[in-house]
Tab-separated table of C-alpha atoms in Angstrom:
chain	number	residue	atom	x	y	z
A	27	UNK	CA	6.093	-94.989	-28.504
A	28	UNK	CA	8.544	-93.528	-31.021
A	29	UNK	CA	11.219	-90.897	-30.313
A	30	UNK	CA	10.288	-87.301	-29.800
A	31	UNK	CA	10.222	-85.350	-33.090
A	32	UNK	CA	12.722	-82.570	-33.401
A	33	UNK	CA	11.236	-79.677	-35.377
A	34	UNK	CA	13.599	-76.781	-35.955
A	35	UNK	CA	12.381	-73.383	-34.793
A	36	UNK	CA	13.238	-70.353	-36.904
A	37	UNK	CA	15.456	-68.451	-34.487
A	38	UNK	CA	17.613	-65.417	-35.250
A	39	UNK	CA	21.210	-65.197	-33.933
A	40	UNK	CA	21.369	-62.821	-30.976
A	41	UNK	CA	24.987	-62.697	-29.783
A	42	UNK	CA	25.448	-59.792	-27.414
A	43	UNK	CA	22.337	-57.797	-26.528
A	44	UNK	CA	20.917	-55.617	-23.764
A	45	UNK	CA	19.206	-57.635	-21.050
A	46	UNK	CA	16.721	-54.942	-20.110
A	47	UNK	CA	14.840	-55.139	-23.410
A	48	UNK	CA	13.632	-58.133	-25.446
A	49	UNK	CA	15.976	-58.724	-28.383
A	50	UNK	CA	14.526	-57.942	-31.796
A	51	UNK	CA	15.035	-61.491	-33.031
A	52	UNK	CA	13.705	-63.303	-29.962
A	53	UNK	CA	10.700	-65.582	-30.273
A	54	UNK	CA	7.516	-64.730	-28.374
A	55	UNK	CA	5.040	-67.364	-27.276
A	56	UNK	CA	1.331	-66.949	-26.931
A	57	UNK	CA	0.028	-66.962	-23.350
A	58	UNK	CA	-0.775	-70.653	-23.441
A	59	UNK	CA	-1.060	-72.423	-20.107
A	60	UNK	CA	1.067	-75.341	-21.235
A	61	UNK	CA	3.479	-75.355	-24.185
A	62	UNK	CA	6.456	-77.507	-25.121
A	63	UNK	CA	9.075	-76.994	-27.836
A	64	UNK	CA	12.069	-78.816	-29.289
A	65	UNK	CA	14.758	-77.023	-31.297
A	66	UNK	CA	18.346	-77.413	-32.456
A	67	UNK	CA	20.954	-75.049	-30.992
A	68	UNK	CA	24.047	-74.838	-33.271
A	69	UNK	CA	27.581	-74.899	-31.880
A	70	UNK	CA	28.848	-71.519	-30.683
A	71	UNK	CA	25.347	-70.013	-30.616
A	72	UNK	CA	23.049	-68.544	-27.992
A	73	UNK	CA	19.280	-68.393	-28.448
A	74	UNK	CA	16.841	-66.439	-26.263
A	75	UNK	CA	13.058	-66.340	-25.903
A	76	UNK	CA	10.715	-64.187	-23.865
A	77	UNK	CA	7.358	-64.896	-22.295
A	78	UNK	CA	4.859	-62.150	-21.265
A	79	UNK	CA	3.601	-62.717	-17.725
A	80	UNK	CA	1.098	-61.131	-15.359
A	81	UNK	CA	1.514	-60.077	-11.764
A	82	UNK	CA	1.101	-62.804	-9.098
A	83	UNK	CA	1.186	-65.543	-11.747
A	84	UNK	CA	3.518	-68.542	-11.817
A	85	UNK	CA	6.013	-69.545	-14.493
A	86	UNK	CA	7.390	-73.089	-14.460
A	87	UNK	CA	10.063	-73.996	-16.999
A	88	UNK	CA	11.649	-77.382	-17.512
A	89	UNK	CA	14.354	-78.144	-20.078
A	90	UNK	CA	16.374	-81.167	-21.212
A	91	UNK	CA	19.253	-81.625	-23.628
A	92	UNK	CA	18.197	-84.549	-25.819
A	93	UNK	CA	21.223	-84.874	-28.096
A	94	UNK	CA	24.732	-83.501	-28.545
A	95	UNK	CA	28.198	-84.088	-27.134
A	96	UNK	CA	28.178	-83.878	-23.349
A	97	UNK	CA	24.389	-83.359	-23.197
A	98	UNK	CA	24.954	-79.986	-21.501
A	99	UNK	CA	24.008	-76.349	-22.036
A	100	UNK	CA	24.068	-73.049	-20.112
A	101	UNK	CA	20.653	-71.703	-19.077
A	102	UNK	CA	19.698	-68.157	-18.016
A	103	UNK	CA	16.347	-66.854	-16.749
A	104	UNK	CA	15.951	-63.091	-16.377
A	105	UNK	CA	13.185	-60.925	-14.924
A	106	UNK	CA	11.556	-58.015	-16.807
A	107	UNK	CA	14.034	-55.718	-14.985
A	108	UNK	CA	16.996	-57.630	-16.364
A	109	UNK	CA	17.847	-59.372	-13.077
A	110	UNK	CA	19.231	-62.894	-13.289
A	111	UNK	CA	16.806	-65.225	-11.529
A	112	UNK	CA	18.332	-68.559	-12.547
A	113	UNK	CA	21.710	-69.519	-13.980
A	114	UNK	CA	22.576	-73.156	-14.773
A	115	UNK	CA	26.080	-73.850	-16.067
A	116	UNK	CA	26.770	-76.905	-18.244
A	117	UNK	CA	23.690	-78.891	-17.155
A	118	UNK	CA	21.687	-81.484	-19.069
A	119	UNK	CA	18.287	-80.674	-17.489
A	120	UNK	CA	16.585	-78.429	-14.989
A	121	UNK	CA	13.227	-77.421	-13.497
A	122	UNK	CA	12.568	-73.885	-12.249
A	123	UNK	CA	9.442	-72.141	-10.926
A	124	UNK	CA	9.169	-68.400	-10.239
A	125	UNK	CA	6.405	-66.105	-9.039
A	126	UNK	CA	6.064	-63.416	-11.688
A	127	UNK	CA	5.255	-59.752	-12.079
A	128	UNK	CA	4.013	-57.782	-15.086
A	129	UNK	CA	6.485	-57.857	-17.951
A	130	UNK	CA	8.444	-60.062	-20.330
A	131	UNK	CA	10.557	-62.830	-18.808
A	132	UNK	CA	13.557	-63.842	-20.888
A	133	UNK	CA	15.230	-67.250	-20.883
A	134	UNK	CA	18.304	-68.167	-22.916
A	135	UNK	CA	20.105	-71.363	-23.911
A	136	UNK	CA	23.839	-70.844	-24.418
A	137	UNK	CA	26.017	-73.230	-26.438
A	138	UNK	CA	28.890	-70.826	-27.095
A	139	UNK	CA	31.299	-73.001	-25.099
A	140	UNK	CA	30.968	-75.733	-27.743
A	141	UNK	CA	32.823	-75.221	-31.019
A	142	UNK	CA	31.774	-78.429	-32.805
A	143	UNK	CA	28.688	-80.098	-31.379
A	144	UNK	CA	25.136	-78.786	-31.809
A	145	UNK	CA	22.522	-79.521	-29.132
A	146	UNK	CA	18.912	-80.644	-29.433
A	147	UNK	CA	16.970	-79.011	-26.587
A	148	UNK	CA	13.451	-79.685	-25.329
A	149	UNK	CA	11.715	-77.277	-22.959
A	150	UNK	CA	8.209	-76.932	-21.544
A	151	UNK	CA	6.419	-73.855	-20.187
A	152	UNK	CA	3.609	-74.140	-17.627
A	153	UNK	CA	1.790	-70.916	-16.783
A	154	UNK	CA	-0.522	-70.679	-13.764
A	155	UNK	CA	-2.869	-67.946	-12.533
A	156	UNK	CA	-2.870	-66.084	-15.820
A	157	UNK	CA	-6.351	-64.682	-15.153
A	158	UNK	CA	-8.280	-66.892	-17.582
A	159	UNK	CA	-9.819	-69.257	-15.021
A	160	UNK	CA	-11.507	-66.430	-13.130
A	161	UNK	CA	-13.061	-65.084	-16.325
A	162	UNK	CA	-14.298	-68.555	-17.241
A	163	UNK	CA	-15.917	-68.928	-13.839
A	164	UNK	CA	-17.737	-65.613	-14.290
A	165	UNK	CA	-19.045	-66.859	-17.660
A	166	UNK	CA	-20.369	-69.979	-15.945
A	167	UNK	CA	-22.261	-67.881	-13.428
A	168	UNK	CA	-23.946	-65.853	-16.197
A	169	UNK	CA	-25.609	-68.918	-17.732
A	170	UNK	CA	-26.428	-70.908	-14.603
A	171	UNK	CA	-29.642	-70.001	-12.769
A	172	UNK	CA	-31.473	-71.500	-9.871
A	173	UNK	CA	-28.370	-72.968	-8.244
A	174	UNK	CA	-30.160	-73.052	-4.901
A	175	UNK	CA	-32.323	-75.891	-6.276
A	176	UNK	CA	-29.302	-78.051	-7.039
A	177	UNK	CA	-27.907	-80.518	-4.547
A	178	UNK	CA	-24.392	-79.433	-5.424
A	179	UNK	CA	-23.508	-75.774	-5.501
A	180	UNK	CA	-21.902	-74.162	-8.498
A	181	UNK	CA	-18.696	-73.614	-6.542
A	182	UNK	CA	-18.461	-77.338	-5.842
A	183	UNK	CA	-18.953	-78.148	-9.520
A	184	UNK	CA	-16.250	-75.681	-10.516
A	185	UNK	CA	-13.924	-77.060	-7.854
A	186	UNK	CA	-14.434	-80.591	-9.156
A	187	UNK	CA	-13.896	-79.499	-12.767
A	188	UNK	CA	-10.725	-77.594	-11.846
A	189	UNK	CA	-9.444	-80.625	-9.956
A	190	UNK	CA	-9.999	-82.897	-12.967
A	191	UNK	CA	-8.409	-80.303	-15.248
A	192	UNK	CA	-5.339	-80.070	-13.014
A	193	UNK	CA	-4.962	-83.856	-12.922
A	194	UNK	CA	-5.277	-84.105	-16.715
A	195	UNK	CA	-2.716	-81.335	-17.203
A	196	UNK	CA	-0.333	-83.117	-14.848
A	197	UNK	CA	-0.808	-86.380	-16.748
A	198	UNK	CA	-0.065	-84.668	-20.068
A	199	UNK	CA	3.030	-83.058	-18.552
A	200	UNK	CA	4.330	-86.395	-17.234
A	201	UNK	CA	3.749	-88.096	-20.598
A	202	UNK	CA	5.612	-85.298	-22.387
A	203	UNK	CA	8.553	-85.628	-20.003
A	204	UNK	CA	8.620	-89.394	-20.469
A	205	UNK	CA	8.788	-88.888	-24.235
A	206	UNK	CA	11.697	-86.500	-23.764
A	207	UNK	CA	13.540	-88.980	-21.534
A	208	UNK	CA	12.919	-91.753	-24.072
A	209	UNK	CA	14.289	-89.615	-26.902
A	210	UNK	CA	17.424	-88.768	-24.937
A	211	UNK	CA	18.023	-92.405	-23.917
A	212	UNK	CA	17.523	-93.520	-27.514
A	213	UNK	CA	20.120	-91.011	-28.707
A	214	UNK	CA	22.600	-92.248	-26.101
A	215	UNK	CA	22.015	-95.881	-27.082
A	216	UNK	CA	22.447	-95.155	-30.790
A	217	UNK	CA	25.659	-93.238	-30.070
A	218	UNK	CA	27.015	-96.134	-27.989
A	219	UNK	CA	25.999	-98.599	-30.715
A	220	UNK	CA	27.929	-96.666	-33.372
A	221	UNK	CA	30.926	-96.383	-31.049
A	222	UNK	CA	30.967	-100.125	-30.318
A	223	UNK	CA	30.711	-100.958	-34.022
A	224	UNK	CA	33.577	-98.585	-34.865
A	225	UNK	CA	35.976	-99.990	-32.278
A	226	UNK	CA	34.963	-103.543	-33.151
A	227	UNK	CA	35.982	-102.921	-36.745
A	228	UNK	CA	39.261	-101.374	-35.556
A	229	UNK	CA	40.007	-104.422	-33.378
A	230	UNK	CA	39.139	-106.753	-36.253
A	231	UNK	CA	41.510	-104.880	-38.555
A	232	UNK	CA	44.314	-105.044	-35.981
A	233	UNK	CA	43.782	-108.795	-35.548
A	234	UNK	CA	43.957	-109.348	-39.316
A	235	UNK	CA	47.173	-107.319	-39.584
A	236	UNK	CA	48.770	-109.137	-36.629
A	237	UNK	CA	47.824	-112.531	-38.087
A	238	UNK	CA	49.307	-111.617	-41.462
A	239	UNK	CA	52.552	-110.439	-39.820
A	240	UNK	CA	52.824	-113.632	-37.782
A	241	UNK	CA	52.328	-115.827	-40.863
A	242	UNK	CA	54.942	-113.817	-42.753
A	243	UNK	CA	57.474	-114.057	-39.911
A	244	UNK	CA	57.035	-117.820	-39.512
A	245	UNK	CA	57.315	-118.333	-43.238
A	246	UNK	CA	60.472	-116.233	-43.402
A	247	UNK	CA	62.083	-118.239	-40.582
A	248	UNK	CA	61.577	-121.551	-42.377
A	249	UNK	CA	62.901	-120.112	-45.651
A	250	UNK	CA	66.133	-118.961	-43.931
A	251	UNK	CA	66.772	-122.444	-42.503
A	252	UNK	CA	66.345	-124.085	-45.897
A	253	UNK	CA	68.841	-121.725	-47.512
A	254	UNK	CA	71.452	-122.255	-44.752
A	255	UNK	CA	71.326	-126.069	-45.161
A	256	UNK	CA	71.871	-125.960	-48.908
């Protein structure tokens, strides 16, 4: 499996903004049950996103820093009221789950502490109890008739389908995380490879210079002895 692609999202610089309202340049995601994104966060920048949520739903967010010096970033998660729910300082990854209420939840990635290195960040959103499953179940009941003649009740069928769906979603989530880990490990290996090659060339250059100096010194010693004898 190849490394995780790194598409760049079109994000607007936010800087300082009020936490009680979504910033005008923030990106909004559709209410998908499972979404993952990878973007590049420049040095000295802070990027924020917001996700609309419903009451008594669940928001799970996992992030990883795939590339960049230190592999660290500051992370903030705020409620629709502007309250700080999660704050991670200089971490390379994290997993957070919150029970939500109606409103827009904001999460920010902060790289303002870095003046040189940009960061490549992967994050995944998993939304539960968004109200779509119940509507789908009602649609099933409209088209199914004569369930009393079936050996298995409709509720049992729906329970089995939901169980399979949950297992498949978990499998997709694990595969996505494995791809993210592979991309980060590959970046670390390539960085170490370049570093080893650089210092190997430096050591080789030093050895060549030392050898040349030693040959010159030995040669100069023999030349001095010859001149003193004559």
